[in-house]
């Protein structure tokens, strides 16, 4: 065997030894991580028992299952409270409506659906702050950036998910938004 072949064989043996040692290290780390994690969980359960929040039975498995059941009940109650909240249901209704619009529209090169996340309060603040409707940020976004720009893609319709009442602010908002929509040649 020549010296070049001997060096290659030696390098191959070293690489194999290094790779096996890396594998051995990974296996050793995995084995040690599992018992450590189990010890941590048992220590936490013991602390809870000592604090009086968990009552141990002779059957440790039953005690653990009871603790899991209590946690599950607490999470279920919290989730039910969130899901039955009026604010959450209103938000869910808005997202379901948007999903219905998107899924039941025939999109293609001629139709694009865009969403602008702005609250009714923010929209009113914007159009009320402007001296004229054409100086508002919403006008700039809807008209100047699209219809008033060469190559822009004008909007075909504006859909707002808002509740309007016979209130002066609501009437003013609708009036100013109708001016913005008329200038952009799209209904609101």
XYZ file of N, CA and C in Angstrom:
564
model
N 0.829 -1.166 0.000
C 0.000 0.000 0.000
C 0.877 1.233 0.000
N 0.509 2.205 -0.799
C 1.294 3.434 -0.861
C 0.907 4.339 0.299
N 1.728 5.363 0.512
C 1.477 6.274 1.633
C 0.190 7.069 1.417
N -0.151 7.386 0.173
C -1.389 8.121 -0.130
C -2.615 7.299 0.235
N -2.540 5.986 -0.098
C -3.672 5.113 0.225
C -3.799 4.926 1.733
N -2.641 4.853 2.420
C -2.658 4.693 3.875
C -3.281 5.916 4.548
N -2.954 7.118 4.015
C -3.501 8.349 4.588
C -5.014 8.411 4.379
N -5.464 8.003 3.180
C -6.900 8.010 2.908
C -7.630 7.024 3.822
N -7.044 5.853 4.023
C -7.656 4.847 4.888
C -7.714 5.350 6.326
N -6.629 6.018 6.754
C -6.577 6.538 8.114
C -7.622 7.646 8.297
N -7.759 8.547 7.281
C -8.744 9.623 7.357
C -10.163 9.057 7.381
N -10.393 8.012 6.585
C -11.711 7.369 6.570
C -12.045 6.756 7.915
N -11.049 6.118 8.550
C -11.267 5.504 9.863
C -11.547 6.575 10.919
N -10.831 7.716 10.828
C -11.054 8.805 11.777
C -12.447 9.399 11.596
N -12.865 9.581 10.338
C -14.192 10.132 10.066
C -15.276 9.197 10.592
N -15.058 7.875 10.404
C -16.028 6.896 10.894
C -16.084 6.918 12.416
N -14.927 7.049 13.054
C -14.878 7.108 14.516
C -15.584 8.363 15.022
N -15.373 9.501 14.315
C -16.023 10.743 14.714
C -17.529 10.648 14.528
N -17.978 10.080 13.388
C -19.410 9.994 13.139
C -20.076 9.046 14.123
N -19.394 7.929 14.448
C -19.989 7.015 15.422
C -20.005 7.651 16.800
N -18.997 8.435 17.108
C -19.002 9.087 18.410
C -20.093 10.156 18.464
N -20.375 10.837 17.346
C -21.469 11.798 17.311
C -22.798 11.083 17.505
N -22.936 9.927 16.855
C -24.148 9.139 17.003
C -24.291 8.656 18.441
N -23.179 8.175 18.992
C -23.211 7.727 20.386
C -23.589 8.875 21.324
N -23.059 10.066 21.032
C -23.375 11.229 21.858
C -24.860 11.577 21.760
N -25.393 11.531 20.539
C -26.810 11.852 20.350
C -27.694 10.865 21.095
N -27.349 9.575 21.001
C -28.127 8.555 21.703
C -28.016 8.746 23.207
N -26.819 9.013 23.669
C -26.614 9.213 25.106
C -27.403 10.425 25.599
N -27.407 11.510 24.805
C -28.150 12.703 25.196
C -29.647 12.433 25.227
N -30.133 11.661 24.270
C -31.554 11.340 24.230
C -31.947 10.503 25.434
N -31.133 9.517 25.745
C -31.436 8.658 26.887
C -31.421 9.444 28.190
N -30.481 10.366 28.333
C -30.396 11.115 29.587
C -31.479 12.185 29.670
N -31.955 12.672 28.528
C -32.975 13.715 28.542
C -34.310 13.165 29.023
N -34.655 11.959 28.632
C -35.941 11.386 29.006
C -36.054 11.161 30.510
N -35.099 10.524 31.161
C -35.209 10.375 32.616
C -35.194 11.721 33.346
N -34.402 12.673 32.863
C -34.364 13.985 33.506
C -35.734 14.654 33.424
N -36.376 14.555 32.265
C -37.700 15.153 32.078
C -38.713 14.466 32.997
N -38.636 13.144 33.072
C -39.539 12.395 33.951
C -39.308 12.790 35.407
N -38.046 12.956 35.791
C -37.734 13.374 37.165
C -38.311 14.758 37.451
N -38.209 15.665 36.464
C -38.758 17.008 36.634
C -40.273 16.958 36.825
N -40.951 16.118 36.028
C -42.401 16.000 36.151
C -42.800 15.428 37.509
N -42.081 14.409 37.950
C -42.371 13.830 39.265
C -42.095 14.832 40.379
N -41.041 15.621 40.232
C -40.728 16.647 41.231
C -41.844 17.688 41.287
N -42.364 18.081 40.125
C -43.461 19.054 40.088
C -44.710 18.476 40.743
N -45.010 17.213 40.452
C -46.166 16.560 41.068
C -45.997 16.474 42.583
N -44.799 16.174 43.035
C -44.519 16.097 44.471
C -44.698 17.465 45.124
N -44.208 18.522 44.470
C -44.380 19.883 45.006
C -45.865 20.222 45.131
N -46.650 19.860 44.111
C -48.086 20.127 44.149
C -48.747 19.361 45.293
N -48.310 18.116 45.501
C -48.870 17.311 46.591
C -48.520 17.926 47.938
N -47.299 18.407 48.061
C -46.861 19.022 49.317
C -47.593 20.340 49.558
N -47.926 21.042 48.493
C -48.642 22.309 48.622
C -50.123 22.074 48.914
N -50.585 20.846 48.738
C -51.971 20.522 49.034
C -52.906 20.667 47.854
N -52.381 20.992 46.670
C -53.246 21.140 45.503
C -53.553 19.805 44.845
N -52.739 18.788 45.114
C -52.979 17.447 44.588
C -52.995 16.495 45.769
N -54.027 15.675 45.847
C -54.118 14.684 46.910
C -53.718 13.340 46.340
N -52.700 12.745 46.955
C -52.218 11.456 46.462
C -53.122 10.335 46.950
N -53.323 9.407 46.081
C -54.048 8.182 46.375
C -53.006 7.069 46.410
N -53.402 5.885 46.808
C -52.450 4.771 46.780
C -52.047 4.456 45.353
N -52.957 4.717 44.422
C -52.695 4.462 43.007
C -52.208 5.769 42.367
N -50.921 5.852 42.072
C -50.326 7.075 41.519
C -50.909 7.387 40.140
N -51.176 6.366 39.353
C -51.745 6.580 38.015
C -53.102 7.265 38.123
N -53.912 6.832 39.079
C -55.225 7.455 39.265
C -55.056 8.912 39.698
N -54.086 9.189 40.542
C -53.820 10.558 40.985
C -53.428 11.442 39.806
N -52.559 10.921 38.960
C -52.123 11.682 37.780
C -53.303 11.905 36.844
N -54.117 10.882 36.623
C -55.287 11.023 35.746
C -56.285 12.024 36.311
N -56.442 12.062 37.641
C -57.330 13.045 38.255
C -56.791 14.460 38.060
N -55.479 14.627 38.182
C -54.870 15.950 37.958
C -55.066 16.379 36.510
N -54.885 15.445 35.588
C -55.090 15.748 34.163
C -56.545 16.119 33.919
N -57.462 15.412 34.550
C -58.888 15.693 34.393
C -59.236 17.092 34.896
N -58.652 17.495 36.033
C -58.898 18.841 36.561
C -58.368 19.911 35.610
N -57.195 19.674 35.060
C -56.625 20.619 34.090
C -57.512 20.695 32.859
N -57.966 19.544 32.377
C -58.839 19.490 31.203
C -60.142 20.246 31.455
N -60.728 20.080 32.641
C -61.956 20.800 32.985
C -61.726 22.309 33.007
N -60.613 22.738 33.592
C -60.310 24.174 33.660
C -60.124 24.763 32.267
N -59.392 24.052 31.405
C -59.175 24.533 30.035
C -60.494 24.565 29.275
N -61.335 23.550 29.461
C -62.637 23.503 28.782
C -63.517 24.678 29.194
N -63.539 24.999 30.487
C -64.341 26.128 30.964
C -63.828 27.448 30.397
N -62.507 27.614 30.360
C -61.932 28.847 29.814
C -62.225 28.973 28.325
N -62.093 27.875 27.595
C -62.368 27.894 26.159
C -63.839 28.196 25.891
N -64.735 27.607 26.681
C -66.166 27.872 26.525
C -66.472 29.344 26.797
N -65.824 29.924 27.807
C -66.040 31.342 28.116
C -65.606 32.228 26.954
N -64.480 31.898 26.336
C -63.998 32.684 25.192
C -64.935 32.511 24.002
N -65.295 31.271 23.702
C -66.111 31.003 22.514
C -67.528 31.552 22.631
N -68.046 31.711 23.849
C -69.392 32.248 24.028
C -69.386 33.752 24.287
N -68.226 34.340 24.281
C -68.107 35.788 24.456
C -68.693 36.498 23.236
N -69.436 37.562 23.480
C -70.074 38.294 22.384
C -69.037 38.892 21.430
N -67.947 39.406 21.974
C -66.902 40.005 21.127
C -66.272 38.953 20.221
N -66.015 37.755 20.765
C -65.430 36.685 19.958
C -66.401 36.238 18.872
N -67.676 36.101 19.204
C -68.658 35.664 18.215
C -68.814 36.688 17.100
N -68.713 37.953 17.442
C -68.791 39.008 16.426
C -67.588 38.928 15.478
N -66.396 38.741 16.050
C -65.186 38.597 15.240
C -65.260 37.348 14.371
N -65.726 36.251 14.941
C -65.866 35.012 14.176
C -66.855 35.196 13.028
N -67.944 35.920 13.279
C -68.928 36.183 12.232
C -68.328 36.983 11.085
N -67.497 37.961 11.413
C -66.836 38.755 10.370
C -65.916 37.889 9.523
N -65.132 37.046 10.177
C -64.217 36.180 9.431
C -64.975 35.146 8.605
N -66.067 34.633 9.133
C -66.866 33.673 8.358
C -67.487 34.353 7.140
N -67.928 35.601 7.314
C -68.478 36.348 6.183
C -67.431 36.587 5.110
N -66.223 36.954 5.523
C -65.135 37.148 4.564
C -64.796 35.837 3.873
N -64.761 34.754 4.628
C -64.494 33.438 4.047
C -65.569 33.080 3.017
N -66.829 33.356 3.342
C -67.925 33.074 2.407
C -67.760 33.886 1.123
N -67.413 35.159 1.266
C -67.204 36.011 0.092
C -66.080 35.482 -0.784
N -64.964 35.140 -0.174
C -63.802 34.670 -0.931
C -64.079 33.328 -1.592
N -64.663 32.401 -0.859
C -64.878 31.052 -1.385
C -65.960 30.994 -2.459
N -66.905 31.935 -2.432
C -68.004 31.902 -3.395
C -67.848 32.923 -4.513
N -66.687 33.522 -4.638
C -66.408 34.457 -5.728
C -65.559 33.761 -6.777
N -65.839 34.080 -8.007
C -65.030 33.526 -9.091
C -63.856 34.464 -9.324
N -62.749 34.146 -8.703
C -61.568 34.986 -8.859
C -60.820 34.590 -10.119
N -60.071 35.505 -10.611
C -59.262 35.275 -11.795
C -58.455 36.520 -12.062
N -58.028 36.679 -13.302
C -57.216 37.848 -13.634
C -58.029 39.129 -13.571
N -59.344 39.047 -13.756
C -60.181 40.238 -13.760
C -60.727 40.609 -12.397
N -60.605 39.733 -11.409
C -61.175 39.996 -10.094
C -60.139 39.740 -9.009
N -59.980 40.731 -8.161
C -59.086 40.593 -7.013
C -59.845 41.035 -5.782
N -59.652 40.323 -4.703
C -60.284 40.680 -3.437
C -59.184 41.135 -2.491
N -59.339 42.348 -1.986
C -58.364 42.901 -1.049
C -59.078 43.234 0.246
N -58.356 43.133 1.328
C -58.941 43.430 2.634
C -58.150 44.541 3.307
N -58.863 45.497 3.844
C -58.263 46.578 4.624
C -58.835 46.478 6.029
N -58.005 46.196 6.984
C -58.443 46.026 8.362
C -58.440 47.381 9.052
N -59.601 48.005 9.108
C -59.732 49.303 9.765
C -61.068 49.316 10.507
N -61.017 49.737 11.753
C -62.245 49.772 12.549
C -63.099 50.967 12.135
N -64.361 50.901 12.497
C -65.287 51.990 12.187
C -64.824 53.276 12.863
N -64.319 53.156 14.070
C -63.829 54.317 14.821
C -62.634 54.959 14.106
N -61.688 54.125 13.660
C -60.508 54.644 12.945
C -60.909 55.282 11.617
N -61.857 54.665 10.934
C -62.325 55.202 9.654
C -62.992 56.558 9.862
N -63.838 56.668 10.885
C -64.486 57.942 11.178
C -63.458 59.005 11.544
N -62.489 58.622 12.348
C -61.439 59.560 12.758
C -60.689 60.099 11.537
N -60.403 59.217 10.573
C -59.670 59.614 9.371
C -60.479 60.583 8.515
N -61.732 60.243 8.216
C -62.525 61.120 7.345
C -62.956 62.387 8.073
N -63.091 62.337 9.397
C -63.481 63.519 10.163
C -62.319 64.496 10.302
N -61.107 63.969 10.406
C -59.912 64.803 10.563
C -59.599 65.572 9.276
N -59.926 64.992 8.139
C -59.634 65.638 6.854
C -60.593 66.810 6.625
N -60.061 67.895 6.041
C -60.884 69.068 5.753
C -61.952 68.702 4.723
N -61.557 68.003 3.687
C -62.474 67.481 2.668
C -62.237 65.988 2.550
N -63.226 65.268 2.038
C -63.106 63.809 1.943
C -61.913 63.384 1.099
N -61.547 64.220 0.105
C -60.446 63.843 -0.788
C -59.065 64.076 -0.165
N -59.039 64.521 1.075
C -57.771 64.687 1.779
C -57.572 63.620 2.857
N -58.476 62.674 2.922
C -58.364 61.606 3.921
C -57.420 60.515 3.433
N -56.911 59.760 4.380
C -56.007 58.650 4.040
C -56.741 57.553 3.278
N -57.997 57.319 3.632
C -58.752 56.275 2.931
C -58.971 56.668 1.466
N -59.176 57.956 1.193
C -59.318 58.407 -0.194
C -58.014 58.189 -0.952
N -56.905 58.538 -0.318
C -55.607 58.341 -0.970
C -55.364 56.869 -1.264
N -55.751 56.010 -0.329
C -55.543 54.569 -0.512
C -56.437 54.027 -1.627
N -57.686 54.447 -1.648
C -58.643 53.887 -2.603
C -58.602 54.561 -3.970
N -58.389 55.849 -3.990
C -58.462 56.564 -5.261
C -57.079 56.873 -5.822
N -56.295 57.648 -5.095
C -55.018 58.113 -5.638
C -54.049 56.979 -5.916
N -53.970 55.994 -5.028
C -53.018 54.898 -5.219
C -53.459 53.912 -6.292
N -54.734 53.900 -6.647
C -55.218 52.938 -7.639
C -55.812 53.636 -8.859
N -56.944 54.315 -8.693
C -57.633 54.919 -9.828
C -56.854 56.096 -10.404
N -56.241 56.886 -9.552
C -55.534 58.077 -9.995
C -54.100 57.834 -10.424
N -53.654 56.597 -10.437
C -52.283 56.253 -10.799
C -52.288 55.439 -12.082
N -51.465 55.830 -13.073
C -51.385 55.009 -14.286
C -50.931 53.589 -13.935
N -51.647 52.620 -14.436
C -51.326 51.226 -14.143
C -51.960 50.734 -12.854
N -52.648 51.620 -12.142
C -53.321 51.217 -10.908
C -54.530 50.347 -11.220
N -54.960 49.617 -10.251
C -56.112 48.732 -10.422
C -57.248 49.241 -9.546
N -58.217 49.962 -10.139
C -59.293 50.540 -9.335
C -60.191 49.467 -8.710
N -60.842 49.862 -7.631
C -61.742 48.963 -6.920
C -63.103 48.945 -7.602
N -63.760 47.803 -7.571
C -65.097 47.672 -8.142
C -66.185 47.844 -7.098
N -65.868 47.559 -5.848
C -66.832 47.701 -4.754
C -66.079 47.789 -3.434
N -66.668 48.504 -2.493
C -66.142 48.583 -1.132
C -67.176 47.952 -0.211
N -66.749 46.999 0.575
C -67.665 46.331 1.495
C -67.156 46.573 2.908
N -67.976 47.190 3.719
C -67.617 47.457 5.108
C -68.449 46.598 6.041
N -67.817 45.952 6.966
C -68.523 45.124 7.950
C -68.725 45.951 9.217
N -69.631 46.903 9.123
C -69.907 47.811 10.231
C -71.404 47.836 10.502
N -71.769 48.184 11.723
C -73.167 48.397 12.078
C -73.388 49.902 12.147
N -74.355 50.390 11.367
C -74.667 51.813 11.363
C -76.018 52.036 12.034
N -76.101 53.122 12.779
C -77.334 53.495 13.458
C -77.710 54.910 13.044
N -78.847 55.371 13.527
C -79.291 56.728 13.244
C -78.605 57.682 14.228
N -77.282 57.745 14.105
C -76.454 58.554 14.991
C -75.695 59.553 14.118
N -75.505 60.789 14.565
C -74.828 61.791 13.727
C -73.450 61.352 13.214
N -72.653 60.674 14.053
C -71.331 60.211 13.598
C -71.465 59.179 12.483
N -72.413 58.253 12.638
C -72.616 57.226 11.617
C -73.080 57.841 10.303
N -73.983 58.806 10.396
C -74.491 59.458 9.184
C -73.372 60.228 8.498
N -72.550 60.927 9.275
C -71.423 61.667 8.697
C -70.411 60.719 8.051
N -70.121 59.601 8.711
C -69.197 58.616 8.146
C -69.733 58.065 6.831
N -71.006 57.715 6.795
C -71.586 57.182 5.556
C -71.572 58.230 4.449
N -71.840 59.474 4.808
C -71.837 60.552 3.817
C -70.444 60.742 3.216
N -69.434 60.794 4.074
C -68.067 60.998 3.577
C -67.554 59.771 2.826
N -67.899 58.579 3.287
C -67.480 57.370 2.570
C -68.191 57.258 1.225
N -69.426 57.750 1.147
C -70.115 57.726 -0.150
C -69.429 58.671 -1.130
N -68.891 59.790 -0.641
C -68.128 60.698 -1.504
C -66.838 60.042 -1.989
N -66.141 59.349 -1.082
C -64.915 58.637 -1.458
C -65.243 57.568 -2.491
N -66.294 56.795 -2.241
C -66.681 55.715 -3.148
C -67.113 56.264 -4.510
N -67.849 57.374 -4.521
C -68.286 57.966 -5.792
C -67.089 58.460 -6.598
N -66.114 59.065 -5.924
C -64.922 59.544 -6.630
C -64.124 58.380 -7.199
N -64.115 57.249 -6.499
C -63.366 56.073 -6.953
C -64.204 55.188 -7.877
N -65.432 55.609 -8.182
C -66.348 54.882 -9.066
C -66.627 53.461 -8.576
N -66.841 53.335 -7.272
C -67.216 52.027 -6.727
C -68.198 52.231 -5.580
N -69.220 51.406 -5.496
C -70.211 51.567 -4.424
C -69.654 51.147 -3.071
N -70.217 51.720 -2.010
C -69.853 51.352 -0.637
C -71.090 50.807 0.044
